[in-house]
PDB file of C-alpha atoms in Angstrom:
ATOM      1  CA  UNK A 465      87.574 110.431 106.892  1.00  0.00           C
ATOM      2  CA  UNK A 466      90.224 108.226 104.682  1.00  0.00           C
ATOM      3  CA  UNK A 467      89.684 107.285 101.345  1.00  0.00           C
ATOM      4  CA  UNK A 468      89.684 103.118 101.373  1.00  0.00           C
ATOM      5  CA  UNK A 469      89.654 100.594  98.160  1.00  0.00           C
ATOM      6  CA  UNK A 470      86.614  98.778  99.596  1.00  0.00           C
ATOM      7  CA  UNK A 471      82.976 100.057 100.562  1.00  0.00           C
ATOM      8  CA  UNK A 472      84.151 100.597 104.057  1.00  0.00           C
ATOM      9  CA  UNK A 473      85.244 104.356 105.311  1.00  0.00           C
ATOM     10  CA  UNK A 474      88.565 104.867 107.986  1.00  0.00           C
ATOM     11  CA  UNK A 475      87.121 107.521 110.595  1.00  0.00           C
ATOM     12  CA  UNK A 476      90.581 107.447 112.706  1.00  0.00           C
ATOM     13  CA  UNK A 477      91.357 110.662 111.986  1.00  0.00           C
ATOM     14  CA  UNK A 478      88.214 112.064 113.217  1.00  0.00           C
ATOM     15  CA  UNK A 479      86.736 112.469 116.329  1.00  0.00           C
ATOM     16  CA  UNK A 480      82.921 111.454 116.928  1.00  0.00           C
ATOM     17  CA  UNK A 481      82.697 114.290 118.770  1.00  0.00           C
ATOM     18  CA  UNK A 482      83.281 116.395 116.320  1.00  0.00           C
ATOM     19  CA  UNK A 483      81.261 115.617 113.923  1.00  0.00           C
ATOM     20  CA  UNK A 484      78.219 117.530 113.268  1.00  0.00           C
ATOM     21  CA  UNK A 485      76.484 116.549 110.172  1.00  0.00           C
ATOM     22  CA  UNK A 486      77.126 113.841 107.492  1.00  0.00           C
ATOM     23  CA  UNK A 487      75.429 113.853 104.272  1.00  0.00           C
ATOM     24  CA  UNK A 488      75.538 110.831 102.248  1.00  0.00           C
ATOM     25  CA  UNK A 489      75.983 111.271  98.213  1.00  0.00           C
ATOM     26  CA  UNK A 490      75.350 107.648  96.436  1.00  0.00           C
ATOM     27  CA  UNK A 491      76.042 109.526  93.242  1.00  0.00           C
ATOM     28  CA  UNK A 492      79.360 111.477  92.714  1.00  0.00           C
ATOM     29  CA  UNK A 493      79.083 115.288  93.659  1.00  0.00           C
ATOM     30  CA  UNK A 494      82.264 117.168  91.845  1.00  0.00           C
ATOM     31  CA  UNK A 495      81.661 120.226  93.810  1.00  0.00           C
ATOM     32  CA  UNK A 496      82.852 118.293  96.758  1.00  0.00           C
ATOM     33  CA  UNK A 497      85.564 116.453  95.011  1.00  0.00           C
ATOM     34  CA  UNK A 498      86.523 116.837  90.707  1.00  0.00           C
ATOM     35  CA  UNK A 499      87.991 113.034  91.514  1.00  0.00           C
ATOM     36  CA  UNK A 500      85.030 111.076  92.679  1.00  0.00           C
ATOM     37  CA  UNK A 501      84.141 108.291  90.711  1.00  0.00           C
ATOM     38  CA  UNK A 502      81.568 106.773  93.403  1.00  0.00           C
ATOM     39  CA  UNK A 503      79.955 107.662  96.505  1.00  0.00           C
ATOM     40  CA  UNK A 504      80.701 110.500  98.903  1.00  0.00           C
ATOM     41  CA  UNK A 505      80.789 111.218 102.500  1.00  0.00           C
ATOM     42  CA  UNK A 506      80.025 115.049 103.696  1.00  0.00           C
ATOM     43  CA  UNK A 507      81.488 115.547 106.880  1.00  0.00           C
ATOM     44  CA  UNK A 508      80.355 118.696 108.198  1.00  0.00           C
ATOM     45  CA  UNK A 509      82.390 119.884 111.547  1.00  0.00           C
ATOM     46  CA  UNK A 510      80.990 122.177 113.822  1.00  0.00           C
ATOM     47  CA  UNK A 511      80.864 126.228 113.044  1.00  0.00           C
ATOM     48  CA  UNK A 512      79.968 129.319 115.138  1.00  0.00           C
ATOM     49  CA  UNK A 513      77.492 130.208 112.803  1.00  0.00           C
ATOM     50  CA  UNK A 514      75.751 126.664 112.853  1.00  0.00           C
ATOM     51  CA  UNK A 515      74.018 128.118 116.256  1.00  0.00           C
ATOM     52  CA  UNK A 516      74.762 131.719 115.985  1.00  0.00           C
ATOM     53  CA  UNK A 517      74.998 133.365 119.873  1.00  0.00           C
ATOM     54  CA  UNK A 518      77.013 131.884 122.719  1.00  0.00           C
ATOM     55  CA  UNK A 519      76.770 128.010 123.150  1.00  0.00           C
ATOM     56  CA  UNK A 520      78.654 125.914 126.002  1.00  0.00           C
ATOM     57  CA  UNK A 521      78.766 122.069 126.166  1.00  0.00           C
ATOM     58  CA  UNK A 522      81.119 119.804 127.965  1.00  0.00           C
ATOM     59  CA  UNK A 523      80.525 116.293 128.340  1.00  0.00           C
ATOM     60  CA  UNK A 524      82.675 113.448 130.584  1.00  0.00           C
ATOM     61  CA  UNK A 525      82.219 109.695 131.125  1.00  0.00           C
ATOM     62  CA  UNK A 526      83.911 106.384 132.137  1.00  0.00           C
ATOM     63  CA  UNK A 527      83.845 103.523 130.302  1.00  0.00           C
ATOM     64  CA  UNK A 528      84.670 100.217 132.359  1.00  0.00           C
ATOM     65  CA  UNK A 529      84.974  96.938 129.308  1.00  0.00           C
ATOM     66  CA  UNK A 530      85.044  93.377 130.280  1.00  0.00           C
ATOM     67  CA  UNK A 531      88.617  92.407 131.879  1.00  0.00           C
ATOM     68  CA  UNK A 532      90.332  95.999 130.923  1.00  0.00           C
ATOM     69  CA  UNK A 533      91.244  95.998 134.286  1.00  0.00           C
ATOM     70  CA  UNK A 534      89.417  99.405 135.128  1.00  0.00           C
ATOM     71  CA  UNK A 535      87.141 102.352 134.373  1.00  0.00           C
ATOM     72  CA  UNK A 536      88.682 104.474 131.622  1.00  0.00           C
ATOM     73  CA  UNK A 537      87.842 108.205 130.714  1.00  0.00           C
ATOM     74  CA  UNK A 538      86.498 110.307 128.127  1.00  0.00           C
ATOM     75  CA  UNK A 539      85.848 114.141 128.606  1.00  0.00           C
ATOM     76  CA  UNK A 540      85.593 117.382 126.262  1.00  0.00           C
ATOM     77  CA  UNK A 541      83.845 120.818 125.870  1.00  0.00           C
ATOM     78  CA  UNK A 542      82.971 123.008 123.150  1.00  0.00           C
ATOM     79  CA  UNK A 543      82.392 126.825 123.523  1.00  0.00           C
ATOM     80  CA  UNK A 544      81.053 128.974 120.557  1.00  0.00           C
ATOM     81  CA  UNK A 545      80.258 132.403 120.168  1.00  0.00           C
ATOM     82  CA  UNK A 546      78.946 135.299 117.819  1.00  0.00           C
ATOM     83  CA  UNK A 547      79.379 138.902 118.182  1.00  0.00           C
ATOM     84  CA  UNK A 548      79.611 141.995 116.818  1.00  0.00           C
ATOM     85  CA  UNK A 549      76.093 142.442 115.370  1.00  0.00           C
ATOM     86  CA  UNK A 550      76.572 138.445 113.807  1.00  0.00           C
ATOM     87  CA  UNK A 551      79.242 139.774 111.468  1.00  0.00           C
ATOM     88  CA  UNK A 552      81.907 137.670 113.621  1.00  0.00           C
ATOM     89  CA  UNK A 553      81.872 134.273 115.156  1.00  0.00           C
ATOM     90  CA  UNK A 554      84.280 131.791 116.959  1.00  0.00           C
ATOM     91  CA  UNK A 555      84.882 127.955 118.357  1.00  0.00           C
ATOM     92  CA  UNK A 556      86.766 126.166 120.519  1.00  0.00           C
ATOM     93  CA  UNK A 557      86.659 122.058 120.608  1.00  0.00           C
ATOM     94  CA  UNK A 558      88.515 119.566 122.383  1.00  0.00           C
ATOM     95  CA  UNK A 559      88.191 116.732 123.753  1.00  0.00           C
ATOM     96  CA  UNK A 560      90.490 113.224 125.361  1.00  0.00           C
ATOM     97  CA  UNK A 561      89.197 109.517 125.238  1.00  0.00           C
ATOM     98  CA  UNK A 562      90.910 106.646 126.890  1.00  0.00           C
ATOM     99  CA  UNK A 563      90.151 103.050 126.200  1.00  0.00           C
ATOM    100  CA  UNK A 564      91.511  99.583 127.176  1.00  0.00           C
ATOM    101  CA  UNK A 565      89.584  96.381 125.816  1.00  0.00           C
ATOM    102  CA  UNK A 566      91.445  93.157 126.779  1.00  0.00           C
ATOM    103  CA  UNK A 567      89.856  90.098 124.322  1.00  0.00           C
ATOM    104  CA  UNK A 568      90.901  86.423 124.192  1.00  0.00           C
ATOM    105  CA  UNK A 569      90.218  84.243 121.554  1.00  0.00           C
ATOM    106  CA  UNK A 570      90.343  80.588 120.125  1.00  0.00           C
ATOM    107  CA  UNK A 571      90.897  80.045 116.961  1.00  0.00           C
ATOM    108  CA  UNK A 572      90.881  77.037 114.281  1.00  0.00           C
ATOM    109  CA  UNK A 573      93.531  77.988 111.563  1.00  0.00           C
ATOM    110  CA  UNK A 574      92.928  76.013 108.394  1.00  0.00           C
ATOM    111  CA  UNK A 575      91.107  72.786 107.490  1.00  0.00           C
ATOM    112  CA  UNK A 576      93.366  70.172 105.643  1.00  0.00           C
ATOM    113  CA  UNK A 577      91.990  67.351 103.550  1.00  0.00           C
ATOM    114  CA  UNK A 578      93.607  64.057 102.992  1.00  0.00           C
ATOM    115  CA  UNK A 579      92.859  60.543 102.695  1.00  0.00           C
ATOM    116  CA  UNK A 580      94.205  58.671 105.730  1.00  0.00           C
ATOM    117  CA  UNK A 581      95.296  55.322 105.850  1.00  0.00           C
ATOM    118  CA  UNK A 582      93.421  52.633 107.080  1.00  0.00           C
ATOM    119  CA  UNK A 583      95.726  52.204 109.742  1.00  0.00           C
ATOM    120  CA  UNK A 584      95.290  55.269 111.721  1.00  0.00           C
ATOM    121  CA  UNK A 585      91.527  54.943 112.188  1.00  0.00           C
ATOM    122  CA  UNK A 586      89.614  54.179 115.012  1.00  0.00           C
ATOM    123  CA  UNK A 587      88.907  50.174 115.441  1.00  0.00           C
ATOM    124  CA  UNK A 588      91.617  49.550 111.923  1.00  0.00           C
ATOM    125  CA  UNK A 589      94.606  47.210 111.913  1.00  0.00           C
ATOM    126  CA  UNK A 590      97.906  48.178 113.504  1.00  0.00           C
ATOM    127  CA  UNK A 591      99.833  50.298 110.874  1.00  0.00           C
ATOM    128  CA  UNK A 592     102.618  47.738 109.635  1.00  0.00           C
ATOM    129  CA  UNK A 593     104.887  48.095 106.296  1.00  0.00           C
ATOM    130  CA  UNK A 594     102.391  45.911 104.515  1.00  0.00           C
ATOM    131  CA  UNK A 595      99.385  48.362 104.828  1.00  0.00           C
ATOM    132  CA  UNK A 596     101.748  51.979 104.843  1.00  0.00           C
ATOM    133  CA  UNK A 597      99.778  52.480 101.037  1.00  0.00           C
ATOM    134  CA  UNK A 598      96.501  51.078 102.522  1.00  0.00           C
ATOM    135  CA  UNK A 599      94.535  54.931 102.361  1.00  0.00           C
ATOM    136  CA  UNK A 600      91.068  55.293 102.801  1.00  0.00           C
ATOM    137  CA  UNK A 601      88.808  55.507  99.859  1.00  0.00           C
ATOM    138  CA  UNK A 602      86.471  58.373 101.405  1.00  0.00           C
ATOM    139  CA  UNK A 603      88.191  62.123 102.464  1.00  0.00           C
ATOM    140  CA  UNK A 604      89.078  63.200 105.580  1.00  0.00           C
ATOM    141  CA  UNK A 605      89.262  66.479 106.799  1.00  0.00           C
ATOM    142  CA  UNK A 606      90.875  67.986 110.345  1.00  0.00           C
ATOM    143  CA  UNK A 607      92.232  70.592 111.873  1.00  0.00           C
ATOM    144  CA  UNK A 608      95.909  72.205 110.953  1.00  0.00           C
ATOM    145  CA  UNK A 609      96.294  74.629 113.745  1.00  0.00           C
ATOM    146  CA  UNK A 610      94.616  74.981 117.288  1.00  0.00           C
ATOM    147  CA  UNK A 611      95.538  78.805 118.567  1.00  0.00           C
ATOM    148  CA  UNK A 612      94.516  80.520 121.480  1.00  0.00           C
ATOM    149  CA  UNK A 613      95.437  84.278 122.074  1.00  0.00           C
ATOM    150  CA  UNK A 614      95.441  87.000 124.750  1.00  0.00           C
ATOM    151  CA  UNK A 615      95.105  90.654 123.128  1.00  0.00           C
ATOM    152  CA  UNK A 616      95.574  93.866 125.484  1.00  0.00           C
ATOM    153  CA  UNK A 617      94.700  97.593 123.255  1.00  0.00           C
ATOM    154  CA  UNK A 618      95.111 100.742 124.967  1.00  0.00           C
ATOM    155  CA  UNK A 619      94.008 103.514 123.146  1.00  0.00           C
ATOM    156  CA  UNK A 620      94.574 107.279 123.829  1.00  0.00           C
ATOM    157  CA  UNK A 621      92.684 110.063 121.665  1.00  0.00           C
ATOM    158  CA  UNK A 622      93.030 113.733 121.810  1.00  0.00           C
ATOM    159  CA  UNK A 623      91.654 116.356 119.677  1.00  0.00           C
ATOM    160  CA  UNK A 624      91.405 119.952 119.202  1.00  0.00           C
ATOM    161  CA  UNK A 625      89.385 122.509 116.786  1.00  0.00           C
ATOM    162  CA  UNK A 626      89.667 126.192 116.545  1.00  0.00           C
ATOM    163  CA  UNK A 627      87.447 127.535 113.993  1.00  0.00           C
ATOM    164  CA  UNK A 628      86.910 131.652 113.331  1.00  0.00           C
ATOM    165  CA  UNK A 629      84.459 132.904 110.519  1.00  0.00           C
ATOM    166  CA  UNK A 630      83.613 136.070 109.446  1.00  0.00           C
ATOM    167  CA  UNK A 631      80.063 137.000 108.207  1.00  0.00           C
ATOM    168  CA  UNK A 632      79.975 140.702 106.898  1.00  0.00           C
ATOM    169  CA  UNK A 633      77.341 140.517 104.719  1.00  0.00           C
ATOM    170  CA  UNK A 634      74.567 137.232 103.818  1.00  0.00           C
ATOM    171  CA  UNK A 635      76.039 135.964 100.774  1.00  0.00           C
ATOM    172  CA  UNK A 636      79.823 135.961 101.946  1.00  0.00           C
ATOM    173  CA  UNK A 637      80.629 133.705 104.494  1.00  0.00           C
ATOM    174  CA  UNK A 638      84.631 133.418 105.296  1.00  0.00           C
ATOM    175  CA  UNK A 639      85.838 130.632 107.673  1.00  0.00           C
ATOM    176  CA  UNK A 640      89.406 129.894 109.274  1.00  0.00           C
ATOM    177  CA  UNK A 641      90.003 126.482 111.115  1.00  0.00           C
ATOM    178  CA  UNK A 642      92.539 124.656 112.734  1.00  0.00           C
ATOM    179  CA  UNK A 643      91.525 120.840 113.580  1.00  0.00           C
ATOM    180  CA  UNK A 644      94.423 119.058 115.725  1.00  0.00           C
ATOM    181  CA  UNK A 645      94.151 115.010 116.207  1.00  0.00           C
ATOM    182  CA  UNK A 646      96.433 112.792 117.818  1.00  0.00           C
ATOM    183  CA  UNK A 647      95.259 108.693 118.161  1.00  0.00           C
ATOM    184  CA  UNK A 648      97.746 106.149 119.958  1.00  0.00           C
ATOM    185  CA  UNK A 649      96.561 102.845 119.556  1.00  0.00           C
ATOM    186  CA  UNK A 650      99.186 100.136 121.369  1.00  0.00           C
ATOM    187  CA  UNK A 651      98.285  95.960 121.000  1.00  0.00           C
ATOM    188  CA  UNK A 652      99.907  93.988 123.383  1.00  0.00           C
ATOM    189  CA  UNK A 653      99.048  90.309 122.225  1.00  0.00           C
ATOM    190  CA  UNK A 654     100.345  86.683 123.264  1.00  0.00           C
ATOM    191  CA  UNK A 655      99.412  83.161 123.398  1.00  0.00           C
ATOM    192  CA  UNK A 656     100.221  79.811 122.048  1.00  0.00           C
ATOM    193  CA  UNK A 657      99.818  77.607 119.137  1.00  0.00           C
ATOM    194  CA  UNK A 658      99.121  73.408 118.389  1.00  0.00           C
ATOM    195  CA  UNK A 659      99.744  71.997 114.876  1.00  0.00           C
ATOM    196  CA  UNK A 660      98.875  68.843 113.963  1.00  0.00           C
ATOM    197  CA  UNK A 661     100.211  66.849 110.921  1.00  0.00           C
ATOM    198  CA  UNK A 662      97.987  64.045 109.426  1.00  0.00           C
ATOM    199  CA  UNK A 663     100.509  61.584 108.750  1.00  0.00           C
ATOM    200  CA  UNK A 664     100.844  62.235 113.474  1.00  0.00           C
ATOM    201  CA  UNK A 665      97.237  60.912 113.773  1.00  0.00           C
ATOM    202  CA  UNK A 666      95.758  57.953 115.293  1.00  0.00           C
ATOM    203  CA  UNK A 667      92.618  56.628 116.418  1.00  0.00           C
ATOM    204  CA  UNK A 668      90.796  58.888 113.936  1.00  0.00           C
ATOM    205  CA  UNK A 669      86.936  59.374 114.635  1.00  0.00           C
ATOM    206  CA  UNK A 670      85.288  61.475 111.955  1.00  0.00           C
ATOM    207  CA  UNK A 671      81.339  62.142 111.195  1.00  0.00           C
ATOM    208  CA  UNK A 672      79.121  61.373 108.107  1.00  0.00           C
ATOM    209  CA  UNK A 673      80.801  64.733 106.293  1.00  0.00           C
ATOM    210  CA  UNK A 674      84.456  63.551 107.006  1.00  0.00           C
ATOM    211  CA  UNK A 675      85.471  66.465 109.894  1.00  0.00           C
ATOM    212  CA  UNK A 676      87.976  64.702 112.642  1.00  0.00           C
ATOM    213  CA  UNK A 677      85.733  64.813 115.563  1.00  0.00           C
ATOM    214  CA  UNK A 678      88.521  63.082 117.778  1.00  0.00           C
ATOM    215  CA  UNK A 679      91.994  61.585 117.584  1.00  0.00           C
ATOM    216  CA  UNK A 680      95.263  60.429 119.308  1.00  0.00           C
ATOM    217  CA  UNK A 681      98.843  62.458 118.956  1.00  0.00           C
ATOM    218  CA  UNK A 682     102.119  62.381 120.524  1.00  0.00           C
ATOM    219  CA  UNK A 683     103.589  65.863 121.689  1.00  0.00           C
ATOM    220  CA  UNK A 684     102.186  68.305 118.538  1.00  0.00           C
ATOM    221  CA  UNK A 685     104.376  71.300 117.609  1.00  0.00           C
ATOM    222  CA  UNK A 686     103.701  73.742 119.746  1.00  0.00           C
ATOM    223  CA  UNK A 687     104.412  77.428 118.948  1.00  0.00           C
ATOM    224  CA  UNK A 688     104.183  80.224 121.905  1.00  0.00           C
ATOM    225  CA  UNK A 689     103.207  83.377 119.951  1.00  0.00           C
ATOM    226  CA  UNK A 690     103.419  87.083 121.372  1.00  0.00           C
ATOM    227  CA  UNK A 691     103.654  90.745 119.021  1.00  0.00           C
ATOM    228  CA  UNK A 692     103.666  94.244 119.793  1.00  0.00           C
ATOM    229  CA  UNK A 693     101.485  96.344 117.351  1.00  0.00           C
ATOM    230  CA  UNK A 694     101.452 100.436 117.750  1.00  0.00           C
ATOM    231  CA  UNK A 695      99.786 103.122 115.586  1.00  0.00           C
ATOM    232  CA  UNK A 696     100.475 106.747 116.254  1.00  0.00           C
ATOM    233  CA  UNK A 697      98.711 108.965 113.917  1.00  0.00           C
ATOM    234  CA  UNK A 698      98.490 112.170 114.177  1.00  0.00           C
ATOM    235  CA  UNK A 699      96.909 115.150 112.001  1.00  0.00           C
ATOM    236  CA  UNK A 700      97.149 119.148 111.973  1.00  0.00           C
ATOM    237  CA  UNK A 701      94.838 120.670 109.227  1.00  0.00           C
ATOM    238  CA  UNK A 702      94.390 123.974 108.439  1.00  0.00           C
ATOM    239  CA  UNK A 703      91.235 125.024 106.304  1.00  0.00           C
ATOM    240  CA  UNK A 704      90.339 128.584 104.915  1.00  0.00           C
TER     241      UNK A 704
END
């Protein structure tokens, strides 16, 4: 996994599947790492010796998320083996994942307080020049920015591991690997955007904490939002 600056841990150059073992360190362990100054994640990939003798697994599966517009899939297989008396062992890995997750979402950008004038309230005078200083004496507070968006990911994984160790005698243990991953991660998103300016308002209704429940506006600024956002990562490390 990636190193972050927060408590969280970036996994994106990993695949779940090839995990086999994490170990959890709340204290710093400097045989793992002479750096660490906090906690530390093991990660322990799969080895031939792990389950010494021949072992086969393949797995495969569709995945079909809300409004993605079909069944995507996943597949991979692993194949280990030890031979020659257990002095020699080997593994193959790989596997593919393909995911598409279309979300949509409303959101309410910002909160702006002011005092409004009299004026623009619900049930107050017109607004004339003699009451354009006439404000409110309690706070008001609505919304800056109504946004609703349309997101589309697609998301294509592969990865590969190649591992060979040798095992002559108990106490020495050699081991040779090769892990391959390649993630492609591309965010189609688009949708539209209201703001709303205080001094715009009229026929303000607001509840006993001072949030805008309802009001009257001309055309707002409207704002029609799309972005393109790809990732392409991909890592070849080689371990001895």
């Amino acid at each position: 996994g990636g190193g972050t600056s927060g408590r969280s841990i970036d996994f994106s150059s990993i695949g779940a599947e090839f995990v086999g073992e994490i170990d959890v360190h709340k204290t710093p362990d400097f045989s793992l790492s002479s750096g660490d100054i906090g906690a530390t994640l093991n990660i322990k990939y799969p080895k031939p010796f792990d389950h010494p003798g021949m072992q086969a697994r393949a797995f495969g599966s569709e995945t079909d998320y809300t409004l993605d517009g079909g069944i995507r899939p996943a597949a991979g297989a692993l194949f280990s083996d030890t031979f020659a008396d257990g002095t020699f062992g080997i593994l193959l890995d790989g596997d593919y994942t393909d995911h598409h997750v279309t979300a949509h979402h409303v959101s309410n950008v910002g909160w702006v307080g002011t005092h409004f004038l009299t004026c623009q309230m619900a049930g107050g005078p017109a607004c004339t020049p003699a009451n354009a200083n006439d404000h409110n004496t309690f706070p008001s507070w609505f919304e800056q920015e109504y946004q609703i968006m349309l997101e589309r990911t697609d998301e294509r994984r592969k990865d590969g591991r190649a591992v060979f160790q040798w095992h002559p005698v108990d106490a020495v243990m050699v081991t040779l690997n090769d892990d391959y991953a390649d993630d492609r991660i591309l965010t189609n998103a688009g949708g539209f955007s209201n703001w709303f300016n205080g001094g715009a308002l009229s026929n303000v209704q607001q509840d006993a904490n001072g949030t805008v429940t309802d009001f009257t506006i001309g055309p707002a600024p409207t704002d029609l939002d799309a972005s393109i956002n790809a990732s392409y990562v991909k890592t070849n490390t080689y371990g001895l």
